[in-house]
């Protein structure tokens, strides 16, 4: 057990002394959780194999699922990647810093453990002053797998980080809740046309404006389990985002979804289960069964994304056995939210229809 230090920092103007303390841990091979605009990451020096291995261990993450490497300067991309296509240069110019991770061929300076032995590397520049200050002060690229135990919902606050990693890491920079709430979009630029491997904070609609022909890999849609050999995204074969409770997601048009969610919640309740209902502002008052929580308004996808992982953790804290979740439209950030819900459900997807 380590003593995990909590460093409260100003999210816009992080205090230099606190960043210095955190950066010292990173430089000495330690582990520091830090906020990004998406979720909290578990930071370690990406070029120090021992530190990277320690991060995998702290998270109990399988060694074959590589983390994202975070940079504060585009120059570092040219050191970490073997070649940087012009498409990437355009995206970095237009959309970085921001919730977009790009997959490149890796260079030889990258330790094998950092990329799980792959020939590729995932890199992003986060849009959060604390993350950028930490990377600059550490003077190295920093890995940032989400700072949760493997398989759990990603942390959107320092409290979530401590729930999972207190005593296992040196410090957490606590800058309050993250802004977006779902992880970055992962875009593979080593294939033609480029493919989204994980939908996230940069909506697909936005990507399409900047690169022609970009596709969604089936693992990004996540409407079914994809055979592992066929999965380009190394993380997909592992269970993800899952609360302790079982989760069922109901998809379709709103009135039908409401009826089906209520019917399922009533059925589980009759069977003696403690039921959680993941609702929206439009429906939250009308269920009258189970522990009901709202993700936010259906007209405000940003708040739905921001609340998702926190609510999944809250249901666990309330010890529900099963969560019945309303599906939402797969537009904008909705695609990332539905990807997380579908995976958390283990693909237990119920289609609600009018009849
Ligand atoms: O928003 C985010 O991306 C957060 C914050 C902390 O930056 N980080 C994050 O990291 O979500 P993690 O490790 O939980 O997710 C990394 C994702 C996984 O889906 C992994 O499979 C994929 O990136 N990935 C990493 N390296 C890859 C590679 N070489 N090729 C394809 N996918 C890769
Ligand atoms: Mg993760």
Coordinates of C-alpha atoms and ligand atoms in Angstrom, one line a residue:
X1 CA 0.0 0.0 0.0
X2 CA 1.2 3.5 -0.8
X3 CA -0.1 6.7 0.7
X4 CA -2.0 8.3 -2.2
X5 CA -1.7 12.1 -2.0
X6 CA -4.6 14.2 -3.2
X7 CA -3.5 17.5 -4.8
X8 CA -6.5 19.8 -5.3
X9 CA -5.8 22.1 -8.3
X10 CA -7.4 24.9 -10.1
X11 CA -8.7 23.4 -13.4
X12 CA -8.0 26.5 -15.4
X13 CA -4.8 27.8 -13.7
X14 CA -3.2 24.8 -12.0
X15 CA -0.9 25.8 -9.1
X16 CA 2.8 25.4 -10.1
X17 CA 3.9 23.8 -6.8
X18 CA 1.3 21.1 -7.1
X19 CA 2.1 20.3 -10.7
X20 CA 5.8 20.1 -9.7
X21 CA 5.0 17.6 -7.0
X22 CA 3.0 15.4 -9.4
X23 CA 5.6 15.7 -12.2
X24 CA 8.4 14.6 -9.8
X25 CA 6.5 11.4 -9.2
X26 CA 6.1 10.8 -12.9
X27 CA 9.8 11.6 -13.6
X28 CA 10.8 9.1 -10.9
X29 CA 8.7 6.3 -12.4
X30 CA 5.6 6.9 -10.2
X31 CA 1.9 6.9 -10.9
X32 CA -0.3 10.1 -10.9
X33 CA -3.9 10.2 -11.9
X34 CA -4.8 13.4 -13.7
X35 CA -7.9 15.1 -15.2
X36 CA -8.5 15.4 -18.9
X37 CA -11.5 16.9 -20.6
X38 CA -12.9 13.4 -21.1
X39 CA -12.2 11.3 -18.0
X40 CA -9.3 11.0 -15.4
X41 CA -6.2 9.2 -16.7
X42 CA -3.6 7.2 -14.8
X43 CA -0.4 8.9 -15.7
X44 CA 3.1 7.3 -16.0
X45 CA 6.2 8.1 -18.1
X46 CA 5.4 6.4 -21.4
X47 CA 9.1 5.8 -22.1
X48 CA 9.8 4.1 -18.8
X49 CA 8.8 0.4 -19.2
X50 CA 8.8 -0.3 -15.4
X51 CA 6.4 2.7 -14.8
X52 CA 4.1 1.6 -17.6
X53 CA 4.0 -2.0 -16.2
X54 CA 3.2 -0.6 -12.7
X55 CA 0.2 1.3 -14.2
X56 CA -1.1 -1.9 -15.8
X57 CA -0.8 -3.6 -12.5
X58 CA -2.5 -0.9 -10.5
X59 CA -5.4 -1.0 -12.9
X60 CA -5.3 -4.8 -13.1
X61 CA -5.4 -4.2 -16.8
X62 CA -4.6 -7.1 -19.2
X63 CA -1.2 -6.5 -20.8
X64 CA -2.6 -6.9 -24.3
X65 CA -4.7 -3.7 -24.1
X66 CA -2.4 -0.7 -24.8
X67 CA -2.9 2.7 -23.2
X68 CA -3.1 6.1 -25.0
X69 CA 0.0 8.2 -25.0
X70 CA -0.6 11.9 -24.1
X71 CA 1.5 14.7 -25.4
X72 CA 1.5 18.5 -24.9
X73 CA 3.4 19.4 -28.1
X74 CA 2.8 18.1 -31.6
X75 CA 6.6 17.7 -32.0
X76 CA 6.4 14.7 -29.8
X77 CA 4.1 12.9 -32.3
X78 CA 7.0 12.9 -34.8
X79 CA 9.2 11.2 -32.2
X80 CA 6.7 8.6 -31.2
X81 CA 5.2 7.8 -34.6
X82 CA 7.1 6.3 -37.6
X83 CA 5.2 8.4 -40.1
X84 CA 2.7 11.1 -39.8
X85 CA 0.3 11.2 -42.8
X86 CA -1.0 14.6 -44.0
X87 CA -4.5 13.6 -42.9
X88 CA -3.2 13.4 -39.4
X89 CA -1.5 16.7 -39.6
X90 CA -4.8 18.3 -40.6
X91 CA -6.7 16.7 -37.8
X92 CA -4.0 17.6 -35.2
X93 CA -4.2 21.2 -36.5
X94 CA -8.0 21.4 -36.4
X95 CA -9.0 19.2 -33.5
X96 CA -6.1 19.2 -31.0
X97 CA -6.0 19.7 -28.2
X98 CA -9.2 17.7 -27.9
X99 CA -10.9 14.4 -27.4
X100 CA -9.4 12.7 -30.4
X101 CA -6.8 9.9 -30.3
X102 CA -4.9 9.0 -33.5
X103 CA -3.4 5.6 -34.2
X104 CA 0.0 5.7 -36.0
X105 CA 2.8 3.3 -36.9
X106 CA 5.1 3.5 -33.9
X107 CA 8.7 4.5 -33.8
X108 CA 11.5 2.5 -32.2
X109 CA 11.9 4.7 -29.1
X110 CA 8.6 3.4 -27.8
X111 CA 9.0 0.6 -25.3
X112 CA 7.2 -2.6 -26.3
X113 CA 5.1 -2.7 -23.1
X114 CA 3.7 0.8 -23.8
X115 CA 2.0 -0.5 -27.0
X116 CA 1.4 -4.1 -25.8
X117 CA 3.9 -5.3 -28.4
X118 CA 1.9 -3.8 -31.3
X119 CA 3.5 -2.0 -34.3
X120 CA 1.1 0.9 -33.7
X121 CA 0.7 3.7 -31.1
X122 CA -2.3 5.7 -30.0
X123 CA -1.6 9.4 -29.2
X124 CA -3.6 12.4 -28.2
X125 CA -3.3 15.9 -26.9
X126 CA -5.8 16.5 -24.1
X127 CA -7.7 19.8 -23.8
X128 CA -7.2 20.3 -20.1
X129 CA -4.8 22.8 -18.5
X130 CA -3.9 20.4 -15.7
X131 CA -3.1 17.6 -18.1
X132 CA -1.0 19.8 -20.3
X133 CA 0.9 21.4 -17.4
X134 CA 1.6 17.9 -16.0
X135 CA 3.0 16.6 -19.3
X136 CA 5.1 19.8 -19.8
X137 CA 6.6 19.7 -16.3
X138 CA 7.3 16.0 -16.5
X139 CA 9.1 16.5 -19.8
X140 CA 8.0 13.2 -21.2
X141 CA 5.0 11.8 -23.0
X142 CA 2.6 10.3 -20.4
X143 CA 0.4 7.2 -20.8
X144 CA -3.2 7.8 -19.7
X145 CA -5.3 4.8 -19.5
X146 CA -8.6 5.7 -17.8
X147 CA -7.8 5.8 -14.0
X148 CA -10.3 3.0 -13.0
X149 CA -9.9 -0.7 -12.3
X150 CA -10.1 -2.6 -15.5
X151 CA -13.7 -3.3 -16.5
X152 CA -15.2 -0.6 -14.3
X153 CA -16.8 2.6 -15.5
X154 CA -14.2 5.3 -16.3
X155 CA -13.7 8.0 -13.5
X156 CA -15.1 11.4 -14.1
X157 CA -14.0 12.8 -10.7
X158 CA -11.0 12.3 -8.3
X159 CA -13.4 10.6 -5.9
X160 CA -14.0 7.9 -8.5
X161 CA -10.3 7.5 -9.0
X162 CA -9.8 7.0 -5.2
X163 CA -12.7 4.5 -5.1
X164 CA -10.6 2.3 -7.4
X165 CA -7.0 3.2 -6.9
X166 CA -6.5 4.7 -3.4
X167 CA -3.3 3.2 -1.9
X168 CA -2.1 2.0 -5.3
X169 CA -0.9 5.2 -6.9
X170 CA 1.3 8.1 -5.7
X171 CA -1.1 11.0 -6.2
X172 CA -4.2 12.3 -7.9
X173 CA -4.5 15.8 -9.2
X174 CA -8.1 16.7 -8.3
X175 CA -9.5 19.4 -10.5
X176 CA -13.2 18.5 -10.0
X177 CA -15.4 16.8 -12.5
X178 CA -14.3 16.3 -16.1
X179 CA -16.0 18.3 -18.9
X180 CA -17.1 15.7 -21.4
X181 CA -17.5 12.5 -19.4
X182 CA -16.9 9.9 -22.2
X183 CA -13.4 9.0 -23.4
X184 CA -11.8 10.3 -26.6
X185 CA -12.7 9.1 -30.1
X186 CA -10.0 6.6 -31.3
X187 CA -9.3 6.9 -35.0
X188 CA -7.0 4.5 -36.8
X189 CA -5.0 6.2 -39.5
X190 CA -2.9 3.1 -40.4
X191 CA -5.7 1.8 -42.6
X192 CA -7.3 3.3 -45.7
X193 CA -9.9 4.7 -45.4
X194 CA -9.3 5.6 -41.7
X195 CA -11.6 3.9 -39.2
X196 CA -13.1 4.9 -35.9
X197 CA -12.3 2.2 -33.4
X198 CA -14.0 3.8 -30.5
X199 CA -16.6 6.6 -30.7
X200 CA -16.0 9.3 -28.1
X201 CA -15.8 13.0 -27.3
X202 CA -15.2 14.0 -30.9
X203 CA -18.5 13.2 -32.7
X204 CA -18.3 11.1 -36.0
X205 CA -20.2 14.0 -37.7
X206 CA -17.3 16.3 -36.9
X207 CA -14.7 13.9 -38.1
X208 CA -16.5 13.5 -41.4
X209 CA -16.1 17.3 -42.0
X210 CA -12.3 16.9 -41.8
X211 CA -11.5 13.6 -43.5
X212 CA -13.2 12.1 -46.5
X213 CA -14.4 8.5 -46.4
X214 CA -13.8 7.9 -42.7
X215 CA -15.7 4.8 -41.6
X216 CA -17.0 3.4 -38.3
X217 CA -15.4 0.0 -37.5
X218 CA -18.1 -2.5 -36.3
X219 CA -16.5 -2.5 -32.9
X220 CA -17.4 1.2 -32.6
X221 CA -21.0 0.5 -33.3
X222 CA -21.0 -2.3 -30.7
X223 CA -24.4 -3.7 -31.6
X224 CA -23.0 -7.2 -31.1
X225 CA -19.9 -8.9 -30.0
X226 CA -17.2 -8.8 -32.6
X227 CA -15.0 -11.9 -33.1
X228 CA -11.7 -11.1 -31.4
X229 CA -9.5 -12.1 -34.3
X230 CA -11.4 -9.6 -36.4
X231 CA -11.1 -6.8 -33.9
X232 CA -8.5 -4.2 -34.8
X233 CA -9.0 -2.4 -31.5
X234 CA -7.1 -4.4 -28.9
X235 CA -9.4 -3.3 -26.0
X236 CA -12.6 -4.7 -27.4
X237 CA -12.3 -8.3 -26.2
X238 CA -12.2 -7.2 -22.6
X239 CA -15.2 -6.4 -20.5
X240 CA -15.7 -2.7 -20.3
X241 CA -17.5 0.2 -18.5
X242 CA -19.5 -2.3 -16.5
X243 CA -21.1 -1.6 -13.2
X244 CA -21.4 -4.5 -10.7
X245 CA -25.1 -4.8 -11.5
X246 CA -26.3 -6.5 -14.7
X247 CA -27.4 -4.0 -17.3
X248 CA -30.0 -4.2 -20.1
X249 CA -30.4 -1.5 -22.6
X250 CA -33.7 -0.9 -24.4
X251 CA -33.6 0.8 -27.8
X252 CA -36.2 2.3 -30.1
X253 CA -38.5 5.3 -30.2
X254 CA -39.3 7.0 -27.0
X255 CA -42.8 6.0 -26.0
X256 CA -42.0 2.4 -26.8
X257 CA -38.7 2.5 -24.9
X258 CA -40.5 3.9 -21.8
X259 CA -43.1 1.2 -21.8
X260 CA -40.5 -1.6 -22.3
X261 CA -38.2 -0.2 -19.6
X262 CA -41.1 0.0 -17.1
X263 CA -42.3 -3.5 -18.0
X264 CA -38.8 -5.0 -17.5
X265 CA -38.3 -3.0 -14.3
X266 CA -41.6 -4.4 -13.0
X267 CA -40.8 -7.9 -14.0
X268 CA -37.3 -7.9 -12.2
X269 CA -38.9 -6.3 -9.2
X270 CA -41.5 -9.0 -9.0
X271 CA -38.6 -11.6 -9.1
X272 CA -37.2 -9.9 -5.9
X273 CA -34.4 -8.0 -7.6
X274 CA -33.4 -4.5 -6.6
X275 CA -33.8 -2.6 -9.9
X276 CA -32.2 0.6 -11.1
X277 CA -33.7 2.6 -14.0
X278 CA -31.5 4.8 -16.1
X279 CA -34.0 7.3 -17.4
X280 CA -33.9 10.8 -18.9
X281 CA -35.5 14.1 -17.8
X282 CA -38.4 13.5 -20.1
X283 CA -39.4 10.2 -18.4
X284 CA -37.8 10.2 -14.9
X285 CA -40.9 11.2 -13.0
X286 CA -43.2 8.6 -14.6
X287 CA -41.7 5.2 -13.8
X288 CA -42.8 4.6 -10.3
X289 CA -40.7 1.5 -10.0
X290 CA -37.1 0.9 -8.8
X291 CA -34.4 3.4 -8.1
X292 CA -34.8 5.9 -11.0
X293 CA -32.0 8.3 -12.0
X294 CA -31.9 10.7 -15.0
X295 CA -29.0 11.1 -17.3
X296 CA -30.3 14.6 -18.3
X297 CA -32.5 15.9 -21.0
X298 CA -32.7 14.1 -24.4
X299 CA -32.2 17.5 -26.0
X300 CA -28.9 17.9 -24.2
X301 CA -26.5 15.1 -25.3
X302 CA -23.6 16.8 -23.6
X303 CA -25.2 16.5 -20.1
X304 CA -26.1 12.8 -20.9
X305 CA -22.5 12.0 -21.7
X306 CA -21.2 13.9 -18.7
X307 CA -23.5 12.0 -16.2
X308 CA -23.2 8.5 -17.6
X309 CA -20.3 7.0 -15.7
X310 CA -21.1 8.8 -12.5
X311 CA -24.7 7.3 -12.5
X312 CA -23.4 3.8 -13.2
X313 CA -21.2 4.1 -10.2
X314 CA -24.1 5.5 -8.1
X315 CA -26.2 2.5 -8.9
X316 CA -23.4 0.2 -7.6
X317 CA -23.2 2.2 -4.4
X318 CA -27.0 1.7 -4.0
X319 CA -26.4 -2.0 -4.5
X320 CA -28.9 -2.6 -7.3
X321 CA -28.9 -6.0 -8.9
X322 CA -30.0 -5.0 -12.4
X323 CA -30.0 -1.7 -14.3
X324 CA -32.6 -1.2 -17.1
X325 CA -31.3 1.7 -19.3
X326 CA -33.2 3.8 -21.9
X327 CA -31.3 3.9 -25.2
X328 CA -30.8 7.3 -26.7
X329 CA -30.4 8.5 -30.3
X330 CA -27.0 7.6 -31.7
X331 CA -26.2 11.1 -32.9
X332 CA -23.3 13.4 -31.8
X333 CA -22.1 12.2 -28.4
X334 CA -25.0 9.8 -28.4
X335 CA -23.0 7.3 -30.4
X336 CA -20.3 7.2 -27.7
X337 CA -22.9 6.9 -24.9
X338 CA -24.7 4.0 -26.7
X339 CA -21.3 2.3 -27.4
X340 CA -20.6 2.4 -23.6
X341 CA -24.1 1.2 -22.6
X342 CA -24.1 -1.6 -25.1
X343 CA -20.7 -2.8 -23.9
X344 CA -21.6 -2.5 -20.3
X345 CA -24.7 -4.6 -21.0
X346 CA -22.6 -7.4 -22.5
X347 CA -24.8 -6.8 -25.6
X348 CA -28.0 -7.4 -23.8
X349 CA -29.9 -5.1 -26.1
X350 CA -33.7 -5.2 -26.2
X351 CA -35.5 -3.6 -29.1
X352 CA -38.7 -1.9 -28.1
X353 CA -41.3 -1.5 -30.8
X354 CA -44.8 0.1 -30.9
X355 CA -46.7 -3.2 -31.1
Ligands
LIG1 O1 -10.3 10.0 -23.2 C1 -9.4 9.1 -23.2 O2 -9.0 8.6 -24.2 C2 -8.9 8.7 -21.8 C3 -8.2 9.9 -21.2 C4 -7.6 9.6 -19.9 O3 -7.3 10.5 -22.1 N1 -8.1 7.6 -21.9 C5 -8.5 6.3 -22.2 O4 -7.6 5.3 -22.2 O5 -9.7 6.1 -22.4 P1 -7.9 3.8 -22.2 O6 -6.5 3.2 -22.0 O7 -8.9 3.5 -21.1 O8 -8.4 3.5 -23.6 C6 -7.5 3.3 -24.7 C7 -8.2 2.9 -25.9 C8 -8.5 1.4 -25.8 O9 -9.7 1.2 -26.5 C9 -7.4 0.8 -26.6 O10 -7.7 -0.4 -27.1 C10 -7.1 1.8 -27.7 O11 -7.3 3.1 -27.0 N2 -5.7 1.7 -28.2 C11 -4.6 2.0 -27.6 N3 -3.5 1.7 -28.4 C12 -4.0 1.3 -29.6 C13 -3.5 0.9 -30.8 N4 -2.2 0.9 -31.0 N5 -4.3 0.6 -31.8 C14 -5.7 0.6 -31.6 N6 -6.3 1.0 -30.5 C15 -5.5 1.3 -29.5
LIG2 MG1 -10.5 2.7 -20.1

